[in-house]
CSV table of C-alpha atoms in Angstrom, one decimal:
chain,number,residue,atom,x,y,z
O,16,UNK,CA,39.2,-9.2,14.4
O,17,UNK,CA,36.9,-9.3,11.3
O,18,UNK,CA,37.2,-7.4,8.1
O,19,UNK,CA,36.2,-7.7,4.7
O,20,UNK,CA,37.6,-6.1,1.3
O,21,UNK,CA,35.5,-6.2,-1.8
O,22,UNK,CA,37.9,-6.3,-5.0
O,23,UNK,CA,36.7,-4.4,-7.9
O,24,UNK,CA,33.7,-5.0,-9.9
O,25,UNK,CA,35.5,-5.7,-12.7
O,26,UNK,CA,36.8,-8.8,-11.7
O,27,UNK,CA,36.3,-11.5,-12.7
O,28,UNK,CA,33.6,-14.0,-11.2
O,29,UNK,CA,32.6,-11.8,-8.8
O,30,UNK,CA,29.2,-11.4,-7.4
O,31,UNK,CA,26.8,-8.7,-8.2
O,32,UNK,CA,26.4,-6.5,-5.3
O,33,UNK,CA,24.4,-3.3,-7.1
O,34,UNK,CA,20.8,-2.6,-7.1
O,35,UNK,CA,19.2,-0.7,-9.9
O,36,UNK,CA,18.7,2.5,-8.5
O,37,UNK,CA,16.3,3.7,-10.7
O,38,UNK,CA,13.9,0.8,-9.3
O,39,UNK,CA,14.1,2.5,-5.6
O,40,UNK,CA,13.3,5.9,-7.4
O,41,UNK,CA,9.6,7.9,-7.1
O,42,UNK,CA,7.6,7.5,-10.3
O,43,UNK,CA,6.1,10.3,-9.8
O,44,UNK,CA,7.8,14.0,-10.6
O,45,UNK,CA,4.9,16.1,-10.3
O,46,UNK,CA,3.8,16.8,-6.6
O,47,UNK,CA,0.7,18.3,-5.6
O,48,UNK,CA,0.0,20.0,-2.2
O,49,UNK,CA,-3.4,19.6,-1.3
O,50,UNK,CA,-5.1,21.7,2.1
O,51,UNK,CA,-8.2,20.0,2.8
O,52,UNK,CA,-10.3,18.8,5.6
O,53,UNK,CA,-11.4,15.0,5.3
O,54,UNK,CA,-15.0,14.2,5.0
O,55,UNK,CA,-14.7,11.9,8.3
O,56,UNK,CA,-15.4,15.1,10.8
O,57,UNK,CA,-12.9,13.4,13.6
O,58,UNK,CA,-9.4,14.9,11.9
O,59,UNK,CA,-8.1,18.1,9.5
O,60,UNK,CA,-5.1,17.5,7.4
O,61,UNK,CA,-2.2,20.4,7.4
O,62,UNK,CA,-1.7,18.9,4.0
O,63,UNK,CA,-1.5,15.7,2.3
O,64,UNK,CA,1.8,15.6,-0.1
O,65,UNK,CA,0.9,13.2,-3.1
O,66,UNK,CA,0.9,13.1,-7.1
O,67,UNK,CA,-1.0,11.6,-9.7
O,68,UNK,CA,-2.9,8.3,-10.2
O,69,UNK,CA,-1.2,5.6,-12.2
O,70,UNK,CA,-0.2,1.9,-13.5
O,71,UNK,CA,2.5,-0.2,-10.9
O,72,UNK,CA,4.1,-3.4,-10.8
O,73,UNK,CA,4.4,-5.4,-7.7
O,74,UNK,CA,7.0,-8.2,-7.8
O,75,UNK,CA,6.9,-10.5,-4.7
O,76,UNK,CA,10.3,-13.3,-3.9
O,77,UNK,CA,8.5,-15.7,-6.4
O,78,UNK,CA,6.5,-14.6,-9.2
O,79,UNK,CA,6.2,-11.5,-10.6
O,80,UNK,CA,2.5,-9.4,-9.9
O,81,UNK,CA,1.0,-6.9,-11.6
O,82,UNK,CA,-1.1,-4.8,-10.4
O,83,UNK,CA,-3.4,-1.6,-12.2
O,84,UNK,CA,-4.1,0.9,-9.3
O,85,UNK,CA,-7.5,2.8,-9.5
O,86,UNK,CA,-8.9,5.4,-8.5
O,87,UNK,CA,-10.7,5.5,-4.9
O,88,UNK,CA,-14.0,7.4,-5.1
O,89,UNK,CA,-14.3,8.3,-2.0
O,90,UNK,CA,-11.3,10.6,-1.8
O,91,UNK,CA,-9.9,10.8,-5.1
O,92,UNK,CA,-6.8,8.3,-4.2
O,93,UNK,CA,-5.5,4.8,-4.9
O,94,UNK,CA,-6.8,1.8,-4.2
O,95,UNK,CA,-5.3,0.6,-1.6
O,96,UNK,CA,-4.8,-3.5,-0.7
O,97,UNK,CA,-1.3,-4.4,1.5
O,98,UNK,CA,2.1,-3.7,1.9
O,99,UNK,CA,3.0,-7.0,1.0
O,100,UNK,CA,3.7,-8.3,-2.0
O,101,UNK,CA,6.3,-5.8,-2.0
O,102,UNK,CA,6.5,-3.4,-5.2
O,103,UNK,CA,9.5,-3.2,-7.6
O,104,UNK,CA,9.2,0.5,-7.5
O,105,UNK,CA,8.2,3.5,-5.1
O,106,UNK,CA,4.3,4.9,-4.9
O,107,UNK,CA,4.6,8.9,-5.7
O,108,UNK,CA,4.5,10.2,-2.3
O,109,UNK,CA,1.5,10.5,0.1
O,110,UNK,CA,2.3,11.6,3.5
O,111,UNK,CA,-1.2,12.8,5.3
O,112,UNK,CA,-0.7,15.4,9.0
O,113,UNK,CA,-3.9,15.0,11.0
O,114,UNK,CA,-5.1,16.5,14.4
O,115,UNK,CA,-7.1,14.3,16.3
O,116,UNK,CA,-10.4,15.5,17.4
O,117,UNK,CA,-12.1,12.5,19.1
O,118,UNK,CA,-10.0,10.1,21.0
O,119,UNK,CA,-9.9,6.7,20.0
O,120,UNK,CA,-7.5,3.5,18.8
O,121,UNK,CA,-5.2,4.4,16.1
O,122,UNK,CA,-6.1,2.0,14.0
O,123,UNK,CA,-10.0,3.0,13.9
O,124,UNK,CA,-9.3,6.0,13.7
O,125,UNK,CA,-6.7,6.1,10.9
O,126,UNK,CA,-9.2,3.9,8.8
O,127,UNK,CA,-11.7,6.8,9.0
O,128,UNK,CA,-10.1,9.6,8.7
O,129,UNK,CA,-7.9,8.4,5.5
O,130,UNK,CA,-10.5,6.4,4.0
O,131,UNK,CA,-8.2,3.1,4.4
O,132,UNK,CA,-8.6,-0.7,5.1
O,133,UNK,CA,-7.6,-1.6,8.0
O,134,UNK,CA,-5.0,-4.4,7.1
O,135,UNK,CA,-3.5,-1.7,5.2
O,136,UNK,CA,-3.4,0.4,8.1
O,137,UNK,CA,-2.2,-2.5,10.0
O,138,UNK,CA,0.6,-2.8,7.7
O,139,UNK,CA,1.7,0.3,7.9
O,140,UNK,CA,2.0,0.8,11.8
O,141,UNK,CA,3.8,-2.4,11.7
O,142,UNK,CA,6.9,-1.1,9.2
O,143,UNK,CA,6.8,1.8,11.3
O,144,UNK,CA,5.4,4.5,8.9
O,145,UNK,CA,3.1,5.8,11.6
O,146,UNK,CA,3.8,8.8,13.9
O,147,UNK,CA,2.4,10.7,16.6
O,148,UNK,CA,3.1,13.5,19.1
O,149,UNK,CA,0.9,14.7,21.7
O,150,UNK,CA,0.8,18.5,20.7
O,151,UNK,CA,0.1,19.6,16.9
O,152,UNK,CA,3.1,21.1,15.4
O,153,UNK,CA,3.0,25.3,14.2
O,154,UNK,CA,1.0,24.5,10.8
O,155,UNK,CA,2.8,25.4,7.7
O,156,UNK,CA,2.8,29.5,6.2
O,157,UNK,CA,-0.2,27.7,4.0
O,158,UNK,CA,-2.7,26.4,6.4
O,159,UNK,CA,-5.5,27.8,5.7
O,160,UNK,CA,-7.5,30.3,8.4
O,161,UNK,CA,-9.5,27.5,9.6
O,162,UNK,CA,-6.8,25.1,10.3
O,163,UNK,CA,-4.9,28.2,12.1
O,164,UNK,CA,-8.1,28.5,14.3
O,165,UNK,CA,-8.2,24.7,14.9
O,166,UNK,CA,-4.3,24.4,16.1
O,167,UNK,CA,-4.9,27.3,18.4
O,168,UNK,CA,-8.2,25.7,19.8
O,169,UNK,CA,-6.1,22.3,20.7
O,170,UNK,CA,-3.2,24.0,21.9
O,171,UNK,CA,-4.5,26.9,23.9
O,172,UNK,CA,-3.1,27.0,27.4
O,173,UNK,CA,-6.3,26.1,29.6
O,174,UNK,CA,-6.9,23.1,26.8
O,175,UNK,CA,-3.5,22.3,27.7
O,176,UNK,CA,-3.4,22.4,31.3
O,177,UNK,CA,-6.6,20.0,31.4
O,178,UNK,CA,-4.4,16.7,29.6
O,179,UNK,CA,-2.5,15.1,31.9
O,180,UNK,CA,-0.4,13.2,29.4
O,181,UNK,CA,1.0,16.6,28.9
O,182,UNK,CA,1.8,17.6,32.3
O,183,UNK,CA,5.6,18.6,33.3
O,184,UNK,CA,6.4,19.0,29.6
O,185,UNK,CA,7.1,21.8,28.1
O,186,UNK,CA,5.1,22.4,24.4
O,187,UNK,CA,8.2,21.7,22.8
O,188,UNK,CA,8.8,18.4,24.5
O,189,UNK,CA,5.2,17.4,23.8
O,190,UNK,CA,5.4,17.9,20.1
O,191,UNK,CA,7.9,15.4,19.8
O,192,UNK,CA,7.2,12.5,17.3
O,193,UNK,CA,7.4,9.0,18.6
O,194,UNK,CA,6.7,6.1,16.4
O,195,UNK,CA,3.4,4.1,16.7
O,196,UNK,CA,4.2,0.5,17.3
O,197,UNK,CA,0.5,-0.8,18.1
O,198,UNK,CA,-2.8,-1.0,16.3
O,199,UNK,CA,-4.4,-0.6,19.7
O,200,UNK,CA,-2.6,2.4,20.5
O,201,UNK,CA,-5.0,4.8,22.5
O,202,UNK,CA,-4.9,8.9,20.8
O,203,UNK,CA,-6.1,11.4,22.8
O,204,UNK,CA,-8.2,14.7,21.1
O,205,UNK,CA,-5.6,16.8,19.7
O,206,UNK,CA,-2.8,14.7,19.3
O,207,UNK,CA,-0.9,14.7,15.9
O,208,UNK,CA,-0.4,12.1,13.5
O,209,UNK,CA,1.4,12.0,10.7
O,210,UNK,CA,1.0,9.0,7.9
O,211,UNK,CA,3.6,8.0,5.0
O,212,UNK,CA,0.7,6.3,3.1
O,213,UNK,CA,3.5,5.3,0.3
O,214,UNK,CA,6.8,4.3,2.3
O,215,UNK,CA,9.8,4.0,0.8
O,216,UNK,CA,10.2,0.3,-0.5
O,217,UNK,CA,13.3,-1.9,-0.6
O,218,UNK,CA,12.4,-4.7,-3.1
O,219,UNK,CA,16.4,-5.6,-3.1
O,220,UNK,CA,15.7,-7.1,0.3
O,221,UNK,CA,13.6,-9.9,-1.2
O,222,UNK,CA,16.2,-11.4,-3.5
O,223,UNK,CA,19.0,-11.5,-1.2
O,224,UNK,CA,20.6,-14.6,0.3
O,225,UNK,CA,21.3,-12.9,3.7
O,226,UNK,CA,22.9,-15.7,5.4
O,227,UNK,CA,25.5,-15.8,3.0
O,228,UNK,CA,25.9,-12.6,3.9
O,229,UNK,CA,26.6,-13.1,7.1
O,230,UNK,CA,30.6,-12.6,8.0
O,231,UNK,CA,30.9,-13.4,11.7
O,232,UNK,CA,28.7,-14.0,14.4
O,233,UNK,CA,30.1,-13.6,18.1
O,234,UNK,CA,27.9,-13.2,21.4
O,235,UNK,CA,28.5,-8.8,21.1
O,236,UNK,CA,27.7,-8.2,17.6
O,237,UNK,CA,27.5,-9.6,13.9
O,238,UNK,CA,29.1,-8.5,10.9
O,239,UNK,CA,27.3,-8.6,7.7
O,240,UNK,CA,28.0,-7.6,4.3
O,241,UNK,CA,25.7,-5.0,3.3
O,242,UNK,CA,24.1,-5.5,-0.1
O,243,UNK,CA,23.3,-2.7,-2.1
O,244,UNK,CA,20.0,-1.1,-2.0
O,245,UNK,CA,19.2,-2.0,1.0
O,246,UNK,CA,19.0,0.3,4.5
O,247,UNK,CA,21.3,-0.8,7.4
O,248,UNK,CA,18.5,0.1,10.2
O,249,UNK,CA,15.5,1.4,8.1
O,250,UNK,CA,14.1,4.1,7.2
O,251,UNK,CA,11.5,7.0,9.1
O,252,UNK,CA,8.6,5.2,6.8
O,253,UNK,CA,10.4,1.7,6.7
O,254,UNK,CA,12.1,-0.2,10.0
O,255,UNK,CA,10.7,-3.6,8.3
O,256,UNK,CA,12.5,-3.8,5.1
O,257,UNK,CA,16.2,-3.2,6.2
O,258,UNK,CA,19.3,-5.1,7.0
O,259,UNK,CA,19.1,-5.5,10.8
O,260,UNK,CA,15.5,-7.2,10.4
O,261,UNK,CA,16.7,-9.4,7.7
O,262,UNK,CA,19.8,-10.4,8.9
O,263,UNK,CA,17.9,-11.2,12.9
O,264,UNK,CA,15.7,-13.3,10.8
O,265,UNK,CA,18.3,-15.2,9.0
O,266,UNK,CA,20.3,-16.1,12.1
O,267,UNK,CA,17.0,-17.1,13.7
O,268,UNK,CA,18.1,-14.7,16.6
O,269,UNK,CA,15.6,-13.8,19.7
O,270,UNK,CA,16.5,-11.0,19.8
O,271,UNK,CA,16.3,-8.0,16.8
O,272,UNK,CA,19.7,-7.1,15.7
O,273,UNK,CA,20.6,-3.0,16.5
O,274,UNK,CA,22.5,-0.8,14.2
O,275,UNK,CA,25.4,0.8,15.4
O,276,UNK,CA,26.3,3.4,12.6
O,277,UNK,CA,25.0,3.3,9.3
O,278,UNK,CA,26.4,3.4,5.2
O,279,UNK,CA,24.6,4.9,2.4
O,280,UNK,CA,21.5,2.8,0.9
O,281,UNK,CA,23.5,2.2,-2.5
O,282,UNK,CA,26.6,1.6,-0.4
O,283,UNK,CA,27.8,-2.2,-0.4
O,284,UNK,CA,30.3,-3.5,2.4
O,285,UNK,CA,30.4,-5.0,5.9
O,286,UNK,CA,28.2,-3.4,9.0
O,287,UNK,CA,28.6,-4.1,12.6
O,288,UNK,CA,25.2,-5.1,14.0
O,289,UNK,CA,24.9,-5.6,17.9
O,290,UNK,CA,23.4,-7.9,19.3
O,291,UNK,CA,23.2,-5.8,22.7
O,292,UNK,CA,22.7,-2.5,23.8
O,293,UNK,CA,25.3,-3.1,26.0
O,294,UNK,CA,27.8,-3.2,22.7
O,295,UNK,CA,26.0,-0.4,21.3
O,296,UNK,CA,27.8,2.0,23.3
O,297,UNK,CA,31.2,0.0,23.3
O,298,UNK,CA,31.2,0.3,19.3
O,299,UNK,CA,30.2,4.3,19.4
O,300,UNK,CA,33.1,4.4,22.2
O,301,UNK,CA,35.4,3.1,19.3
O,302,UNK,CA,34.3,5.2,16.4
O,303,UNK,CA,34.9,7.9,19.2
O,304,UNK,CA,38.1,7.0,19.8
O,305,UNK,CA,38.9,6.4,15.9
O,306,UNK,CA,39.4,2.8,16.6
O,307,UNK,CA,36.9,1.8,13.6
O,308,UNK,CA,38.6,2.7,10.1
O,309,UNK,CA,36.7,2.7,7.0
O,310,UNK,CA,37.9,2.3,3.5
O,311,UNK,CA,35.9,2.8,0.4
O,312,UNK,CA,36.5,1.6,-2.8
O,313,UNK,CA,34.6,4.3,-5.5
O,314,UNK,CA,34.9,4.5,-9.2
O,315,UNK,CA,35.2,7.4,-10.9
O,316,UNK,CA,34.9,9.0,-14.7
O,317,UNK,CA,38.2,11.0,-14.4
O,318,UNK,CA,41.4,10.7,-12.5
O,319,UNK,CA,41.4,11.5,-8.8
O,320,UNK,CA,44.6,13.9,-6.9
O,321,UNK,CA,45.9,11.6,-4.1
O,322,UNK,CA,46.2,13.0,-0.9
O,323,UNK,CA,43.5,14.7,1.7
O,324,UNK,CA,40.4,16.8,-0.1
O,325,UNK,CA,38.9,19.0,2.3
O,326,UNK,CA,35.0,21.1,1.3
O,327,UNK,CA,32.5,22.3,3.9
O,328,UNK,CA,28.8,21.2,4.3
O,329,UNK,CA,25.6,23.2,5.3
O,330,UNK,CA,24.6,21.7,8.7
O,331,UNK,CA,21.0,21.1,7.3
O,332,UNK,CA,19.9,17.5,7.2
O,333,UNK,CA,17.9,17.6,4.5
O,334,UNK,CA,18.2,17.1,0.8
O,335,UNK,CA,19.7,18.7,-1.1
O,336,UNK,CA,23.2,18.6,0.7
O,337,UNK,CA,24.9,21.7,-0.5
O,338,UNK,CA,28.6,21.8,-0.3
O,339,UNK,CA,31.5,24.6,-0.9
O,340,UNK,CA,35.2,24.3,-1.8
O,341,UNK,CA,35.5,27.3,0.1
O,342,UNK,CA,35.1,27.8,4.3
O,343,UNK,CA,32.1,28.8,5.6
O,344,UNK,CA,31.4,30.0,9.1
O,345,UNK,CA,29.2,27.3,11.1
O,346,UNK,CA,29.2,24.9,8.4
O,347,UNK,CA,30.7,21.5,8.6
O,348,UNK,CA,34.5,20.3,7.9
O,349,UNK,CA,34.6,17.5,5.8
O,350,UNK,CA,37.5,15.4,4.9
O,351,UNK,CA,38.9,12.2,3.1
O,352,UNK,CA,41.9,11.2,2.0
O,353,UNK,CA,42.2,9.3,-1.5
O,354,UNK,CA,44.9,6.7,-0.9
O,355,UNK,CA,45.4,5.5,-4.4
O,356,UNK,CA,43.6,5.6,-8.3
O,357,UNK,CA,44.5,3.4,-10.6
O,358,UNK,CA,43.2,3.1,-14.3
O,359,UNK,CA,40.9,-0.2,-14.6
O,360,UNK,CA,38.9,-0.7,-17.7
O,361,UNK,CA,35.2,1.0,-18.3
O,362,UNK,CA,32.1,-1.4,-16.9
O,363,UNK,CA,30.9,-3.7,-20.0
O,364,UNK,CA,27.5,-3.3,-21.0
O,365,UNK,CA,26.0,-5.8,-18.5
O,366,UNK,CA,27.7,-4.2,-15.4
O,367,UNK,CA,26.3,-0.6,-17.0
O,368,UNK,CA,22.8,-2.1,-16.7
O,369,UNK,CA,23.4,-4.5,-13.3
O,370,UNK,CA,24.4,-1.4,-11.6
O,371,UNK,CA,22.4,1.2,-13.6
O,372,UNK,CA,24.9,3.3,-15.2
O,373,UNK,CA,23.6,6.5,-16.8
O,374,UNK,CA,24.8,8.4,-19.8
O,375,UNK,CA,26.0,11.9,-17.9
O,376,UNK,CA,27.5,13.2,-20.7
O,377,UNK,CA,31.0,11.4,-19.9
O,378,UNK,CA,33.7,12.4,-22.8
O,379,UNK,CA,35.1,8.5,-22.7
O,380,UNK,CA,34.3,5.2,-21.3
O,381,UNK,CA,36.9,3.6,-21.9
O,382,UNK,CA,38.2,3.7,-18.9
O,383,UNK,CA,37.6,4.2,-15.1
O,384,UNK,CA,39.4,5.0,-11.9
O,385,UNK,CA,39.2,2.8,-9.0
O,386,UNK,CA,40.0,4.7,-5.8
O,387,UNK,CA,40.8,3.6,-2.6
O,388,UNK,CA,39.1,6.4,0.1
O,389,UNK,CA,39.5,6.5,3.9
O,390,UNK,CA,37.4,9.1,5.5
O,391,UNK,CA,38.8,11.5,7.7
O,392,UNK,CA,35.8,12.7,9.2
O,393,UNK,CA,32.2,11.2,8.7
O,394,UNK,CA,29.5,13.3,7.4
O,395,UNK,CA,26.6,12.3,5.5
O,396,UNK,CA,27.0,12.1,1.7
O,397,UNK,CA,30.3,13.8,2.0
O,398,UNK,CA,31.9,11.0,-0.4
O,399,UNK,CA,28.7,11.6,-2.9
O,400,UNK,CA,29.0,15.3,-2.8
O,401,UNK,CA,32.3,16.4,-2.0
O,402,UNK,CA,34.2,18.2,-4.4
O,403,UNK,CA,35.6,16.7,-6.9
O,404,UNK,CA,33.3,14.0,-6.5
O,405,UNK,CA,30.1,16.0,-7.2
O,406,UNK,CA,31.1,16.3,-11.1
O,407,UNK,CA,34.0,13.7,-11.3
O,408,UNK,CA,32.2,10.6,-9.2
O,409,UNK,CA,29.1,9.1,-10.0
O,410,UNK,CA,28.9,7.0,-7.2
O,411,UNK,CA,25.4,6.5,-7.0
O,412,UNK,CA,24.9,5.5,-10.6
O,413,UNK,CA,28.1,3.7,-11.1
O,414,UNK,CA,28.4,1.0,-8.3
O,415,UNK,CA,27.8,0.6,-4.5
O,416,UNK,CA,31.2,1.2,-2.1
O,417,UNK,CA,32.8,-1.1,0.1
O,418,UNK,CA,33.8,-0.3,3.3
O,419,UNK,CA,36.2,-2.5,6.4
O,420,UNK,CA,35.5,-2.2,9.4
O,421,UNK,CA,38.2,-3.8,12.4
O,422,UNK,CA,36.0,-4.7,15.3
């Protein structure tokens, strides 16, 4: 049995377990959608999704970097150098979709195609920001007629028939995307690729003590205390920069740590990490059987009712997650029950700027409510944007939650 419970922030001697979110955030507000083939004949783009040209910082463990991006003049986008030193604030987007129309290394070819150097290509493949399937996805409403005519070319039946990478799948299955883990991968004409030139950074994960966040440590599994602004397992542009691969490093451990359910990236509190695939399944068998209780502590502007809150969430998974106080056929229950809120004194100034506390336009802050949530059911972002949470608690601005786990 291990379990942790994080006391308030506002007591005191504790240590600081928020990330400034607004350093995690896109700089950029103003997306462009460009449809345009490359100048390297070998690929076409269904789009590249990216925004303006501008000034970063890069901040690395030690001393702080600046760098002034430029403009590239061979395709009209940054620069671009290495992942590493990582930067203390998100690129605007840039996510390029590319058919393949010579085969060839990935690496080579991404190079070409995207106008890139190759230890930047390098860098990306290995934190996993590379994807590929081996039919083209329908383009988007947008694509122009010649990219139309070019997805038709590469997946006509008789083209099909002729790749035997493809055979006994269905079209379906073979426009499933699998993550690239090799710079020597081989890609075969009219495979897809898609590229997040600009993952999503974590620069939290570089000024973290991670083994004294370590809780236990048994043969099965390891319990860590999740710091704030950080991913448990990564995300689809990022598996380097994330908890498991942290934590594996820390312990010196063989073997990479696996994730066995997942909390929100501003979310603070303990994480069960296996060490086997083995206890993988044993976990999910106790979540399953509701042998895993969470508890999260949340502060919020106004009071909170005790007792069970119920809303509804469109089964989409993607953002924005829209909610309703009111049922809705085929969308998804969610519950939590708030246990207790009691009246603790508003965050001082430093904790406001530790944890990045922004003016919303609250009548008072003289005083906050600390509430103790167990979660009935476990939808994503139902604690962020549940009602009355979605007006009453900022949870992503105020502070991080802390969750307990009994293993």
């Amino acid at each position: 049995m291990s379990s942790l419970s994080l006391a308030s922030i506002f007591a005191g001697g504790c240590r600081s377990f928020g990330a400034p979110v607004t350093a995690l955030r896109t700089l950029a507000s103003t997306h462009t959608y460009l449809f345009n083939k490359h100048q390297n004949n070998n690929s076409l783009a269904w789009f590249s999704l990216s925004s303006r040209k501008g000034t970063f910082s890069y901040a690395s463990s030690g001393a702080e970097v600046t760098c002034t991006t430029t403009s590239s003049s061979a395709n009209g986008y940054l620069d671009y150098d290495r992942l590493l030193p990582c930067p203390s604030h998100n690129r605007p987007p840039r996510v390029e979709h590319l058919v393949v129309l010579e085969e060839g290394p990935v690496l080579d070819y991404i190079c070409k195609a995207l106008n890139l150097p190759h230890l930047f290509v390098a860098d990306l493949i290995h934190f996993g920001a590379v994807h590929y399937a081996l039919v083209c996805p329908q383009p988007p409403p947008t694509a122009t007629p010649e990219q139309v005519s070019l997805f038709k070319k590469f997946t006509a039946p008789s083209v099909l028939k002729k790749r035997a990478s493809i055979k006994g799948k269905t079209v379906r299955e073979a426009q499933k995307t699998f993550r690239i883990t090799h710079v020597d991968q081989f890609l075969e004409a009219g495979s897809y690729l898609r590229v997040h030139v600009h993952p999503k950074r974590f620069p939290r994960c570089y000024e973290i003590d991670w083994k004294s966040r370590i809780i236990a440590v048994t043969e099965s599994y390891v319990v860590l205390d999740k710091p704030a602004g950080t991913s448990v397992g990564g995300t689809t542009d990022n598996i380097e920069e994330s908890c498991a691969t942290f934590a594996t490093r820390a312990l010196g451990l063989p073997t990479p740590l696996k994730t066995t359910h997942q909390i929100d990236n501003c979310t603070e509190g303990c994480v069960v990490l296996a060490r086997t695939k083995e206890y993988c399944s044993v976990f999910h068998g106790k979540i399953r059987e509701k042998k895993v209780k969470k508890l999260y502590l949340a502060l919020a502007a106004s009071p909170v009712p005790v007792g069970v809150i119920t809303h509804y969430m469109r089964p989409v998974n993607i953002a924005p997650r829209i909610v309703s106080e009111e049922f809705i056929k085929g969308w998804n229950l969610c519950q939590l029950e708030v246990l207790e809120c009691k009246k603790v004194p508003w965050p001082d100034a430093i904790t406001e700027e530790t944890y990045s506390v922004e003016d919303c336009g609250w009548p008072s802050k003289d005083y906050a409510y600390e509430c103790k949530i167990n979660l009935l059911t476990g939808r994503t972002h139902q604690l962020l944007k549940g009602p009355p949470f979605i007006t009453d608690m900022q949870l992503h601005w105020l502070i991080g939650l802390a969750v307990t786990h009994s293993v």
